Short mmCIF file of C-alpha atoms and ligand atoms in Angstrom, two decimals:
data_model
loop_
_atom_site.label_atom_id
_atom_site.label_comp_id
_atom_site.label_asym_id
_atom_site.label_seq_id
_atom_site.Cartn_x
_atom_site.Cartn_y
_atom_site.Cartn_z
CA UNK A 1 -126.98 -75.22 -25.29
CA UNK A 2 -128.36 -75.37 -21.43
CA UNK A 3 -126.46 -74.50 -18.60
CA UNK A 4 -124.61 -77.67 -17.88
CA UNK A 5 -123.54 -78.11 -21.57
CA UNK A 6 -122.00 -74.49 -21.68
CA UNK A 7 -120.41 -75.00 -18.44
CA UNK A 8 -119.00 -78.23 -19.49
CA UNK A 9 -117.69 -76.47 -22.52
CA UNK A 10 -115.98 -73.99 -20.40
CA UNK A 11 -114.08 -76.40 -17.92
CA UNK A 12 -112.65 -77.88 -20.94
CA UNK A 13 -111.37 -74.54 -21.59
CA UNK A 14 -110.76 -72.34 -18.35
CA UNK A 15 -109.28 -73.97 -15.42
CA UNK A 16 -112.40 -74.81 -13.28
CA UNK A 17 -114.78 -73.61 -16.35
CA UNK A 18 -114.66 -69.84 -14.91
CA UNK A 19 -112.15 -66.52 -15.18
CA UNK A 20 -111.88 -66.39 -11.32
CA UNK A 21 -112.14 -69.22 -8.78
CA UNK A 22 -114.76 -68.04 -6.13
CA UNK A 23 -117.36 -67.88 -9.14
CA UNK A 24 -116.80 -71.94 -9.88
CA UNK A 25 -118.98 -72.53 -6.87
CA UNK A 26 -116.70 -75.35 -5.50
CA UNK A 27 -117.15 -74.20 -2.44
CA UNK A 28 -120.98 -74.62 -2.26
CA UNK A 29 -121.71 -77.15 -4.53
CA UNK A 30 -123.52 -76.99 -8.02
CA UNK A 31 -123.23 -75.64 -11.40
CA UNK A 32 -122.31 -71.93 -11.36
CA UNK A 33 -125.11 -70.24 -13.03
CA UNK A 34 -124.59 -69.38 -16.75
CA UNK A 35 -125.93 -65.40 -17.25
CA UNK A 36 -127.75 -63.99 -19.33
CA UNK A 37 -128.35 -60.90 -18.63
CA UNK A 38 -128.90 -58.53 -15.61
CA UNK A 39 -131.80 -55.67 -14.82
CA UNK A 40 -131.67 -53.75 -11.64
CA UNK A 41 -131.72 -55.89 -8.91
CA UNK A 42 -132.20 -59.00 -11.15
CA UNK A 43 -130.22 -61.31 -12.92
CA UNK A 44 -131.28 -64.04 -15.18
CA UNK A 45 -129.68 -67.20 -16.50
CA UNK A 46 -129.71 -69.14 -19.99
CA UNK A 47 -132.42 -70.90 -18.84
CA UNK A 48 -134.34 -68.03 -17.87
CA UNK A 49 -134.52 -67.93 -14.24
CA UNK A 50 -134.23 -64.90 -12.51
CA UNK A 51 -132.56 -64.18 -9.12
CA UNK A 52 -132.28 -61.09 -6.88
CA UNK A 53 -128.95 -60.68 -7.03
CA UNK A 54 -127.18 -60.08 -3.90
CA UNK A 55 -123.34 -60.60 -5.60
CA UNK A 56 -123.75 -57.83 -7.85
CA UNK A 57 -120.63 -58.69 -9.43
CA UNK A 58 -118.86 -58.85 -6.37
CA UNK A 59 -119.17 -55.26 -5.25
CA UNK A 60 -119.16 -52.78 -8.30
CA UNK A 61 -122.93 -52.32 -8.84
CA UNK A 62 -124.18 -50.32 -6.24
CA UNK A 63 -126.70 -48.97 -8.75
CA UNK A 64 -127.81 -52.22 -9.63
CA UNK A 65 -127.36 -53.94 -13.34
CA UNK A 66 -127.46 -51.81 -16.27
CA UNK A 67 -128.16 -48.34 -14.74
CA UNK A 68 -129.33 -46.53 -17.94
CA UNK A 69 -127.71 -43.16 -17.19
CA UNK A 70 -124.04 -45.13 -16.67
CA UNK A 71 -125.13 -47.03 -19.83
CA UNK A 72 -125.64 -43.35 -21.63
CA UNK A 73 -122.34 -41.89 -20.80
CA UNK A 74 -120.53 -45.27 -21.48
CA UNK A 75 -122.36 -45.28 -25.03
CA UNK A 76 -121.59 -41.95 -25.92
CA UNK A 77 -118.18 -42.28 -24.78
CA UNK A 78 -117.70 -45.29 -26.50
CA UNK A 79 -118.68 -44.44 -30.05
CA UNK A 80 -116.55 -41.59 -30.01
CA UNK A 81 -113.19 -44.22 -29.40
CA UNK A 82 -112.91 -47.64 -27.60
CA UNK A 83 -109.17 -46.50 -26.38
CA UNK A 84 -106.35 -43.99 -27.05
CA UNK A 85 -103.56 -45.17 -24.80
CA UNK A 86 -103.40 -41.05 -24.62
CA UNK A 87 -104.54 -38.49 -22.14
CA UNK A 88 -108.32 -37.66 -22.40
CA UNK A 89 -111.05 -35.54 -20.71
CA UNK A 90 -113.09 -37.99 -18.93
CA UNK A 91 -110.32 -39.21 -17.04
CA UNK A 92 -109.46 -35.89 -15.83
CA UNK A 93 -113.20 -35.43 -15.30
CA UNK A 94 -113.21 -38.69 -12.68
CA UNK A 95 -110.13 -38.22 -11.53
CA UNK A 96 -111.33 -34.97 -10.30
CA UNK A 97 -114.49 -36.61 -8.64
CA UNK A 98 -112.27 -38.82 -6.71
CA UNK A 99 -109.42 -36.44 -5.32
CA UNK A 100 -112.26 -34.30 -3.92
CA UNK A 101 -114.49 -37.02 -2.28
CA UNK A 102 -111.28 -39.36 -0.78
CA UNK A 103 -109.27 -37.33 1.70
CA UNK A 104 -106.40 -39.13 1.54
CA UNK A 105 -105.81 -38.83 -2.29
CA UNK A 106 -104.07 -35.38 -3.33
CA UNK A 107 -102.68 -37.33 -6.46
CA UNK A 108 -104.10 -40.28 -8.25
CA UNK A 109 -102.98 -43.02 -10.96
CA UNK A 110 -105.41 -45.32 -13.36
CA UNK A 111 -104.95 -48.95 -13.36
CA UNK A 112 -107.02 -51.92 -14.74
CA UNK A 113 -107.79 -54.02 -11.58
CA UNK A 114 -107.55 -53.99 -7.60
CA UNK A 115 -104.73 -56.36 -8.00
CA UNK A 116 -102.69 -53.73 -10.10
CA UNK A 117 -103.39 -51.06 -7.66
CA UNK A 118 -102.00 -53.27 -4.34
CA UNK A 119 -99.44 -54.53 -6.05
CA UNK A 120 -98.16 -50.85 -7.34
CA UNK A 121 -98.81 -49.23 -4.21
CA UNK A 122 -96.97 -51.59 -2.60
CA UNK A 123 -93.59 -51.21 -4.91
CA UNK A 124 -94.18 -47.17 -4.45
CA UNK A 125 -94.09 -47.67 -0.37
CA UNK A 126 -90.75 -49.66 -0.45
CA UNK A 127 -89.24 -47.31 -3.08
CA UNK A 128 -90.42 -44.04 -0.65
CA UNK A 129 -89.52 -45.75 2.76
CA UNK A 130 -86.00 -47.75 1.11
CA UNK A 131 -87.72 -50.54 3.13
CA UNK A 132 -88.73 -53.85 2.07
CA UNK A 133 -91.37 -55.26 4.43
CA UNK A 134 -94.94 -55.22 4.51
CA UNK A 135 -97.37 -56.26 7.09
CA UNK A 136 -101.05 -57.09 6.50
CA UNK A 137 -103.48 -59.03 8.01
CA UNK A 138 -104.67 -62.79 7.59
CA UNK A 139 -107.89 -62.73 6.03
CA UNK A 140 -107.23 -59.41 4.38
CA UNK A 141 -107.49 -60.00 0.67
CA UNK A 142 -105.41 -57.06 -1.40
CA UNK A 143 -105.40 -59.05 -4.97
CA UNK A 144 -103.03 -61.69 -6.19
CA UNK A 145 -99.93 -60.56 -6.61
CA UNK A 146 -97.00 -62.33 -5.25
CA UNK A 147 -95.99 -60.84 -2.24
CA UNK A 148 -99.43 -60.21 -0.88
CA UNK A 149 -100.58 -63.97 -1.39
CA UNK A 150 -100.13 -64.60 2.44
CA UNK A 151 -102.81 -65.51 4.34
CA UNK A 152 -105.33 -64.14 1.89
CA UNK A 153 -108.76 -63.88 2.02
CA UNK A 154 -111.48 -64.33 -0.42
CA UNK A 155 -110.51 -67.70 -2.55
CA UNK A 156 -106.88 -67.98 -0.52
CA UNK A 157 -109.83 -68.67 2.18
CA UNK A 158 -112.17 -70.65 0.05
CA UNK A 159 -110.31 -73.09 -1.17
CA UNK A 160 -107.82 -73.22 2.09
CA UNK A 161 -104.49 -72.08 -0.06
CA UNK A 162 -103.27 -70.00 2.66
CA UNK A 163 -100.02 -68.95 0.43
CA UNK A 164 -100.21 -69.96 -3.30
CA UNK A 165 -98.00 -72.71 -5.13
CA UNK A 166 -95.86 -70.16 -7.60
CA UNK A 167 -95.03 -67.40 -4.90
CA UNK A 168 -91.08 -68.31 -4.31
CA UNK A 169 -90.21 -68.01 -0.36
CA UNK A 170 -87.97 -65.28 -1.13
CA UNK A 171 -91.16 -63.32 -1.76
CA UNK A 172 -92.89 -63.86 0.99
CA UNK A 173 -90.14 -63.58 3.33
CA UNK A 174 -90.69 -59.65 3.90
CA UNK A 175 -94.20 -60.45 4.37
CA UNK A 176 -95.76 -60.40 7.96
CA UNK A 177 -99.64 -61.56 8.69
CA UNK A 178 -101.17 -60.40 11.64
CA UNK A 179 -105.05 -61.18 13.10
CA UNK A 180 -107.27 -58.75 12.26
CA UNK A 181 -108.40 -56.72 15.37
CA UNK A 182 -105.98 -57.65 17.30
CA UNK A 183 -104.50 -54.19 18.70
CA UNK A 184 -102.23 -55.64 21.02
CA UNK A 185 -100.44 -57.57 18.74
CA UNK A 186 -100.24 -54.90 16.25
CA UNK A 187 -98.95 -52.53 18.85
CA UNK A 188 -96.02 -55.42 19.78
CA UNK A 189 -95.15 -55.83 16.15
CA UNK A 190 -94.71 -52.61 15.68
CA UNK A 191 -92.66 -51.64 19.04
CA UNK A 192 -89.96 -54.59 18.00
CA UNK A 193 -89.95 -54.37 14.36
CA UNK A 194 -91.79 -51.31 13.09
CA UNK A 195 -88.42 -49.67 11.74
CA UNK A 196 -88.12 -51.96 9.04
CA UNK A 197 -91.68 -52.07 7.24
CA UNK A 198 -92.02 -50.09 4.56
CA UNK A 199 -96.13 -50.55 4.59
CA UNK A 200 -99.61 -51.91 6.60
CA UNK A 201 -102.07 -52.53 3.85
CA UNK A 202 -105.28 -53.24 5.57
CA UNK A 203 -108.95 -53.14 4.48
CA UNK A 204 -110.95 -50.73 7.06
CA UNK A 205 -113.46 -53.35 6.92
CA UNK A 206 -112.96 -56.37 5.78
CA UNK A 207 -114.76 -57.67 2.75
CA UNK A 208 -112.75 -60.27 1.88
CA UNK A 209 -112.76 -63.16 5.23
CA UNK A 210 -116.57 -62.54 5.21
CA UNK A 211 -117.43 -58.84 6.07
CA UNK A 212 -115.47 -58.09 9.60
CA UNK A 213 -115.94 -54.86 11.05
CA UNK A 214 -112.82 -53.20 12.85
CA UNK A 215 -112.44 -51.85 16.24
CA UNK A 216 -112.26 -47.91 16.56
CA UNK A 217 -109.12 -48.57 18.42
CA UNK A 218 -107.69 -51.23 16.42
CA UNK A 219 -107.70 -48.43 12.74
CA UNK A 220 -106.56 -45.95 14.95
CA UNK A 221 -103.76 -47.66 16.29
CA UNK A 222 -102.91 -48.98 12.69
CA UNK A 223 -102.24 -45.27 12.09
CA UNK A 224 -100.43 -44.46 15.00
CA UNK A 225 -97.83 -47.39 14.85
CA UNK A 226 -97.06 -46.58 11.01
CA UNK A 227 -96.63 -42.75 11.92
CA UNK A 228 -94.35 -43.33 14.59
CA UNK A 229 -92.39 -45.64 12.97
CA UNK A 230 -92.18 -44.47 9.55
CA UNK A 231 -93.98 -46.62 7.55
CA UNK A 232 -96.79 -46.09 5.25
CA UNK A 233 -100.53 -46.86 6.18
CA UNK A 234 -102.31 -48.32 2.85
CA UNK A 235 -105.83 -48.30 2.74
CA UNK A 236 -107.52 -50.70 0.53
CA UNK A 237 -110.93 -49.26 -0.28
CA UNK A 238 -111.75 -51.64 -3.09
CA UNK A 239 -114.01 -52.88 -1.80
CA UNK A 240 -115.60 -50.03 0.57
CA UNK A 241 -115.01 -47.31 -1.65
CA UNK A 242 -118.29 -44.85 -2.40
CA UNK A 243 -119.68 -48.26 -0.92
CA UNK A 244 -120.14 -47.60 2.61
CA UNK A 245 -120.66 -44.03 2.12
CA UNK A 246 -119.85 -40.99 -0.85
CA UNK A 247 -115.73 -41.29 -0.47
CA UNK A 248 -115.61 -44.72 1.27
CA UNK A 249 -114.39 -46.30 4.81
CA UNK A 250 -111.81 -43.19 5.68
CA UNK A 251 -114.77 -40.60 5.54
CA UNK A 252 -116.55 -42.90 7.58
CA UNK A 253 -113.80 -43.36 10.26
CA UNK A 254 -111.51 -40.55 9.80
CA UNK A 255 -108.95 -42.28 9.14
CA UNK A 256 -106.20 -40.70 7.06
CA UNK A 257 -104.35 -43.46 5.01
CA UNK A 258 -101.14 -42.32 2.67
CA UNK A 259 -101.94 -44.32 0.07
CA UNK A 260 -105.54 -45.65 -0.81
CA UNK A 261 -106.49 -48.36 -3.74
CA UNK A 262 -109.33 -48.22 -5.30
CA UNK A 263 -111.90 -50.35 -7.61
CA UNK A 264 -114.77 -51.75 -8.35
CA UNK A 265 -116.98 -49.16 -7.79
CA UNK A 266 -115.22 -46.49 -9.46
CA UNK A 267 -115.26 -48.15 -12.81
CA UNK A 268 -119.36 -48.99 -12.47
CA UNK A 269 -119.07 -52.59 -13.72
CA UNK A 270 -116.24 -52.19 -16.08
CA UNK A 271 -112.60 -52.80 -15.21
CA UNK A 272 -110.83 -49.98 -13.36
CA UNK A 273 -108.42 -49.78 -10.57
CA UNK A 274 -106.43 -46.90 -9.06
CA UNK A 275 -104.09 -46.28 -6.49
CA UNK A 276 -102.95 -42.56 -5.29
CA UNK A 277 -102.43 -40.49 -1.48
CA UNK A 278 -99.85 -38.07 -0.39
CA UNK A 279 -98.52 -35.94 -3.05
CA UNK A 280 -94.85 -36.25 -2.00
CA UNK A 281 -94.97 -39.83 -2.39
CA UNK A 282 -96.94 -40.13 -5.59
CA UNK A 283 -94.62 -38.02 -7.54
CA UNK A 284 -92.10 -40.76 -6.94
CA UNK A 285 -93.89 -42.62 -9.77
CA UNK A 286 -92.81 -42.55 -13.53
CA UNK A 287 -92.70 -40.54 -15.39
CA UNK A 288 -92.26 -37.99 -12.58
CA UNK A 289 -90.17 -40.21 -10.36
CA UNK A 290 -88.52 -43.48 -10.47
CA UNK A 291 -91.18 -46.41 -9.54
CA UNK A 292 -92.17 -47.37 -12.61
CA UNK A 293 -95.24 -48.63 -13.25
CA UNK A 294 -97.48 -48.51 -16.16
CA UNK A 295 -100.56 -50.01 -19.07
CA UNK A 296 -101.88 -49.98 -22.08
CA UNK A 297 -105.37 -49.97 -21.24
CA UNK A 298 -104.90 -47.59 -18.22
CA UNK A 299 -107.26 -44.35 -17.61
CA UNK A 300 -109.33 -46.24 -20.38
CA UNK A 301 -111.89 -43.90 -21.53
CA UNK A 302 -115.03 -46.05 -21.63
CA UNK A 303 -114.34 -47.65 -18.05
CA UNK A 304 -113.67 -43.94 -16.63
CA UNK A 305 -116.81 -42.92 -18.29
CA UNK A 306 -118.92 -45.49 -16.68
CA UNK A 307 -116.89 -44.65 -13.17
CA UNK A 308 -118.26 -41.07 -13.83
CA UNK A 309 -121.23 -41.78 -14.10
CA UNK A 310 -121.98 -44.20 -11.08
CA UNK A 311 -120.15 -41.30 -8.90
CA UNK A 312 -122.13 -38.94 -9.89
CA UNK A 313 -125.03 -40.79 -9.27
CA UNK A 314 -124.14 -41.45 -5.90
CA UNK A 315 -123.88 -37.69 -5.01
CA UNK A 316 -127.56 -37.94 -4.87
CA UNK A 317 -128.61 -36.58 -1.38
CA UNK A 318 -130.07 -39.27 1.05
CA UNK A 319 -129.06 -42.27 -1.15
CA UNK A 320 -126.44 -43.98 1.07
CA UNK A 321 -129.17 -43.51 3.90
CA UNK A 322 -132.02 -45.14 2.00
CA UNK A 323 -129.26 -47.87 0.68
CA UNK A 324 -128.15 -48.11 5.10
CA UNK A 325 -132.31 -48.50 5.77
CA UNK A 326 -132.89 -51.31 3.37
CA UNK A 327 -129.64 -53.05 4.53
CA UNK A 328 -130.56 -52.71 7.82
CA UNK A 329 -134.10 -54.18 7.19
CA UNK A 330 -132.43 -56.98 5.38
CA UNK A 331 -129.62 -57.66 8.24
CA UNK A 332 -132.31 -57.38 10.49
CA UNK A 333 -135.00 -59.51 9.03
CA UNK A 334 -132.00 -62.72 8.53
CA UNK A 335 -131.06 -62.25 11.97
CA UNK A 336 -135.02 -62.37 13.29
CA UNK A 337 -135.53 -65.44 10.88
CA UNK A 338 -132.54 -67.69 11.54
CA UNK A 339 -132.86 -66.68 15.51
CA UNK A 340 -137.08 -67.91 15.13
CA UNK A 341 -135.61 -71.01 13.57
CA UNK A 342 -132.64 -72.15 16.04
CA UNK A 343 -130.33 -71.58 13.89
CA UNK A 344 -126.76 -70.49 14.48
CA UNK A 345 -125.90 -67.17 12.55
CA UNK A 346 -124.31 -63.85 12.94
CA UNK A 347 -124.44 -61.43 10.74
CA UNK A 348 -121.28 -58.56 10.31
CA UNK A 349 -122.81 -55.49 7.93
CA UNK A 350 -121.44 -52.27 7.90
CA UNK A 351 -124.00 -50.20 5.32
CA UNK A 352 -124.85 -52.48 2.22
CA UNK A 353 -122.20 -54.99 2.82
CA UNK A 354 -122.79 -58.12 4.80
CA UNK A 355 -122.40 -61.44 5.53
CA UNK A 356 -124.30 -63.90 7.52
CA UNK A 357 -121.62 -66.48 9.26
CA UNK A 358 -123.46 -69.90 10.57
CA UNK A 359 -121.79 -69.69 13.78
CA UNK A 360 -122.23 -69.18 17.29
CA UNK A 361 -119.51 -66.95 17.89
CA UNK A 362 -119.16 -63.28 17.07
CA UNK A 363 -116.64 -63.23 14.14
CA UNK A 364 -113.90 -60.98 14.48
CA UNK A 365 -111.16 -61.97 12.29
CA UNK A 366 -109.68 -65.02 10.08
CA UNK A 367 -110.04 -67.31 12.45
CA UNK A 368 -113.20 -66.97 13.74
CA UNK A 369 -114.38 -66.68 10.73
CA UNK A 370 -113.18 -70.25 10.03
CA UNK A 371 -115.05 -70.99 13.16
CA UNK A 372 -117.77 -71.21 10.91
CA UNK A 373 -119.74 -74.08 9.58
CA UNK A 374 -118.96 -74.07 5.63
CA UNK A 375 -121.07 -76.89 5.28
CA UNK A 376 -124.44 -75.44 6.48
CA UNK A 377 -123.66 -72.17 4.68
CA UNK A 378 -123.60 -74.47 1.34
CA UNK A 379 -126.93 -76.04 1.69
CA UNK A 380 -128.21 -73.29 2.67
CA UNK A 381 -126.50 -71.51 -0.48
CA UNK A 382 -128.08 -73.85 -2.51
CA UNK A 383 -131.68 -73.70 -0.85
CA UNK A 384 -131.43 -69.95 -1.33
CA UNK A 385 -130.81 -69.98 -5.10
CA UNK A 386 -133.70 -72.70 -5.51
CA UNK A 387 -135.83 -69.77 -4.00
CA UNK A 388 -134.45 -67.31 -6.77
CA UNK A 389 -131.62 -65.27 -4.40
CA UNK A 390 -127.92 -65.42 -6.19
CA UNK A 391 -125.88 -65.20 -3.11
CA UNK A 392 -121.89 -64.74 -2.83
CA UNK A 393 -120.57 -69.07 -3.35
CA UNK A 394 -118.84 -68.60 -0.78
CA UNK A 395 -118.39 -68.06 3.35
CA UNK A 396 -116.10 -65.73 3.13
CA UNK A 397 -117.48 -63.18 0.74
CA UNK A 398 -119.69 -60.70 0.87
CA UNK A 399 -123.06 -59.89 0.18
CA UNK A 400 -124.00 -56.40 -1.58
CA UNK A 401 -127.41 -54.15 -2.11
CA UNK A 402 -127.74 -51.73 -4.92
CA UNK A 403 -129.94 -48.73 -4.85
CA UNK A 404 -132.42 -50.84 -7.23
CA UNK A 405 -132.74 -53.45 -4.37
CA UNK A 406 -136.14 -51.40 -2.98
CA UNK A 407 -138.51 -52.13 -0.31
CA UNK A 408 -140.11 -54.28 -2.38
CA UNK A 409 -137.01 -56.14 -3.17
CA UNK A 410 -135.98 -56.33 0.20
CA UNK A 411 -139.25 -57.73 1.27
CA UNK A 412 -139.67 -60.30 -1.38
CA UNK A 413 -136.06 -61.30 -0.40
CA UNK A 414 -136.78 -61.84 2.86
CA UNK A 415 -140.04 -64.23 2.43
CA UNK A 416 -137.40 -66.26 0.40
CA UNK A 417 -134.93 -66.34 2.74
CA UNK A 418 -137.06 -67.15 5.21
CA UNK A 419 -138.01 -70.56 2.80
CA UNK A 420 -134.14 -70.92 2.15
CA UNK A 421 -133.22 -71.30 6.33
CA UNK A 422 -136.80 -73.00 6.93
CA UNK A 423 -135.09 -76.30 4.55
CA UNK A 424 -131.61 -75.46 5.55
CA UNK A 425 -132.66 -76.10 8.75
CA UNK A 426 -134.40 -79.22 7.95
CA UNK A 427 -131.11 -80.66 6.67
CA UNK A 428 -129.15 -79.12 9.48
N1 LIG B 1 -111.81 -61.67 -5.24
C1 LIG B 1 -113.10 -61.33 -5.69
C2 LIG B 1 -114.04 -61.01 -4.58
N2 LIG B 1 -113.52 -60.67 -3.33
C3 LIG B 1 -113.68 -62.43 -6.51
C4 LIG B 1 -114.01 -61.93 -7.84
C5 LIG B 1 -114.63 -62.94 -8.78
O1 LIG B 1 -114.44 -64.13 -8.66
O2 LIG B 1 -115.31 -62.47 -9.67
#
């Protein structure tokens, strides 16, 4: 079967032919590709055509596809048990890893997904404050669970389903959205109202409206308004932990979160979540306390294993500078292109995230981020994969390197992006 058989196979079968929405490439236009298979910086479809892959499965492989020492240790592990829904060694072994390189996490729990982590942390905040609200920010995308299915990001923002059909108003209710980077009006919710939230989840950079980077004062003020009102500062480091740097975003910024979630990268491509912080309020969860919260497929010793492994890797010295050098030369090299062609684009990267906005206007938050014009980013979307780059399907995602994405790489990239913008802006 090619491509457009298989994928016409699946939508008779998943809703929208895929497992997640952002990856039907509505928003773009076009088949999603079918894959095959991926190899370092590559990834090829059915067909055979191979792209430099810039989604990298939406954040997790910062070593590229099919790093052959996390494909070792997940081996080993693997033929030694798939999963004991007991206690084992590896876990321990990356739990360690992680309680030493995140500041903020003195205790830690496994869970399967980013979703599970938000949505546990969460319950654990309102338990340890006796509170019930929780403010976030629009744009700011902390998985699908119910109450946090405000104003998302990532496919809320996509597909323009600001709050999702399901979620029951009584939800919601105890759910405030502010703008992102907007101090002031964090500062005023927080002087009227800050006595009754229980938590401010907030990504320390964005990742899910498109990447926005924060203002210094706008994360430190996040922690000062929770601290003086007794509430509890989640950090959701998904996305940008051991991705902008060996720990993540609160190494970077100093900020000190009491609860952080974790993901993607921590598992190395397989599924893996966690959520963890202050001691005292993590020993409110079961067994040792009363949140419950709990699965089957938890600390799972394969995923940990591959998590391992990718950490470990990353302790190499110099590697998030080389990975902060090619970014740069990327971010840079877009920027020179689409600025030699007339063509409207910033570009937000903070180390080997990015994304490239066609817009005018510095992009600071939801909504100018939805300044943007969607249409131009989905020709030139599908210019760019007709060049052989797989690119995020969507505005308001964001675009990823991996260690295997070399000068070479990088280079080659750019003479194709260059071709990409050159008939984007032929259509424009
Ligand atoms: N929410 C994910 C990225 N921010 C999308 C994951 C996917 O569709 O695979």
């Amino acid at each position: 079967m090619n491509s457009e058989e298989i994928y016409r196979k699946a939508c008779g079968m998943f809703p929208g032919g895929v497992s997640s929405p952002v990856r039907a490439y509505k928003a773009v236009g076009g088949h999603p590709p079918v894959i095959r298979q991926g190899k370092g910086p590559f990834i090829t479809d059915i067909e055979g055509r191979e792209y430099i892959d810039f989604v990298l499965s939406f954040g997790p492989l910062i070593l590229g596809h099919a790093d052959p020492d996390v494909l070792a240790h997940l081996t080993e592990t693997a033929t030694k048990g798939l999963s004991f829904g007991a206690l084992s060694e590896v876990e321990i072994q990356l739990g360690e890893l992680l309680t030493r390189a995140v500041p903020g996490l003195e205790r830690i729990r496994f869970v399967n997904s980013g979703t599970e982590a938000a949505m546990s942390a969460l319950r654990l905040a309102r338990a340890f404050t006796g509170r019930t609200r929780i403010v976030k920010f629009s744009g700011g995308y902390h998985g699908h669970s119910d109450s946090l299915l405000v104003k998302a990001g990532s496919g809320g923002a996509t597909f323009g389903i600001p709050t999702s059909a399901g979620v029951p108003e009584s939800v919601v209710k105890d759910t405030i959205s502010l703008p992102y980077n907007d101090t002031e009006a964090l500062k005023d919710f927080f002087s009227r109202e800050g006595k009754t939230v229980a938590a401010l989840i907030l990504e320390p950079v964005a990742g899910n409206m498109g990447v926005v980077l924060p203002d210094e004062e706008f994360l430190i003020a996040a922690r000062n308004v929770t601290d003086e009102n007794g509430a509890l500062l989640i950090a959701d480091e998904v996305i940008t932990g051991f991705r902008l740097t060996y720990g993540g975003a609160q190494v970077l910024f100093g900020l000190e979160p009491d609860l952080t979630l974790l993901g993607k990268i921590i598992g190395g491509g397989m599924p893996v979540g966690a959520y963890g912080g202050r001691a005292d309020i993590m020993k409110m969860v079961a067994p040792e306390g009363p949140v419950y919260q709990a699965g089957t497929l938890s600390g799972n010793p394969v995923a940990m294993a591959a998590g391992l492994a990718t950490l470990n890797k990353l302790r190499t010295p110099g590697l998030y500078s080389l990975l902060e050098e090619k970014s740069r030369i990327l971010g840079d090299g877009i920027v020179s292109i689409a600025r030699s062609l007339g063509l409207p684009l910033k570009v937000n990267r903070m180390g080997s995230m990015m994304t490239f906005f066609f817009s005018n206007k510095p992009v600071r938050d939801l909504e100018s981020a939805e300044h943007s014009d969607t249409r131009l980013f989905s020709i030139f979307h599908q210019e760019a994969r007709k060049e052989g780059l797989l690119l995020p399907p969507s505005q308001f995602e964001a675009l990823f390197l991996s260690t295997c994405h070399d000068d070479k790489i990088v280079n080659l990239a750019l003479e194709r992006f260059k071709k990409a913008f050159e008939s984007t802006r032929s259509q424009a």
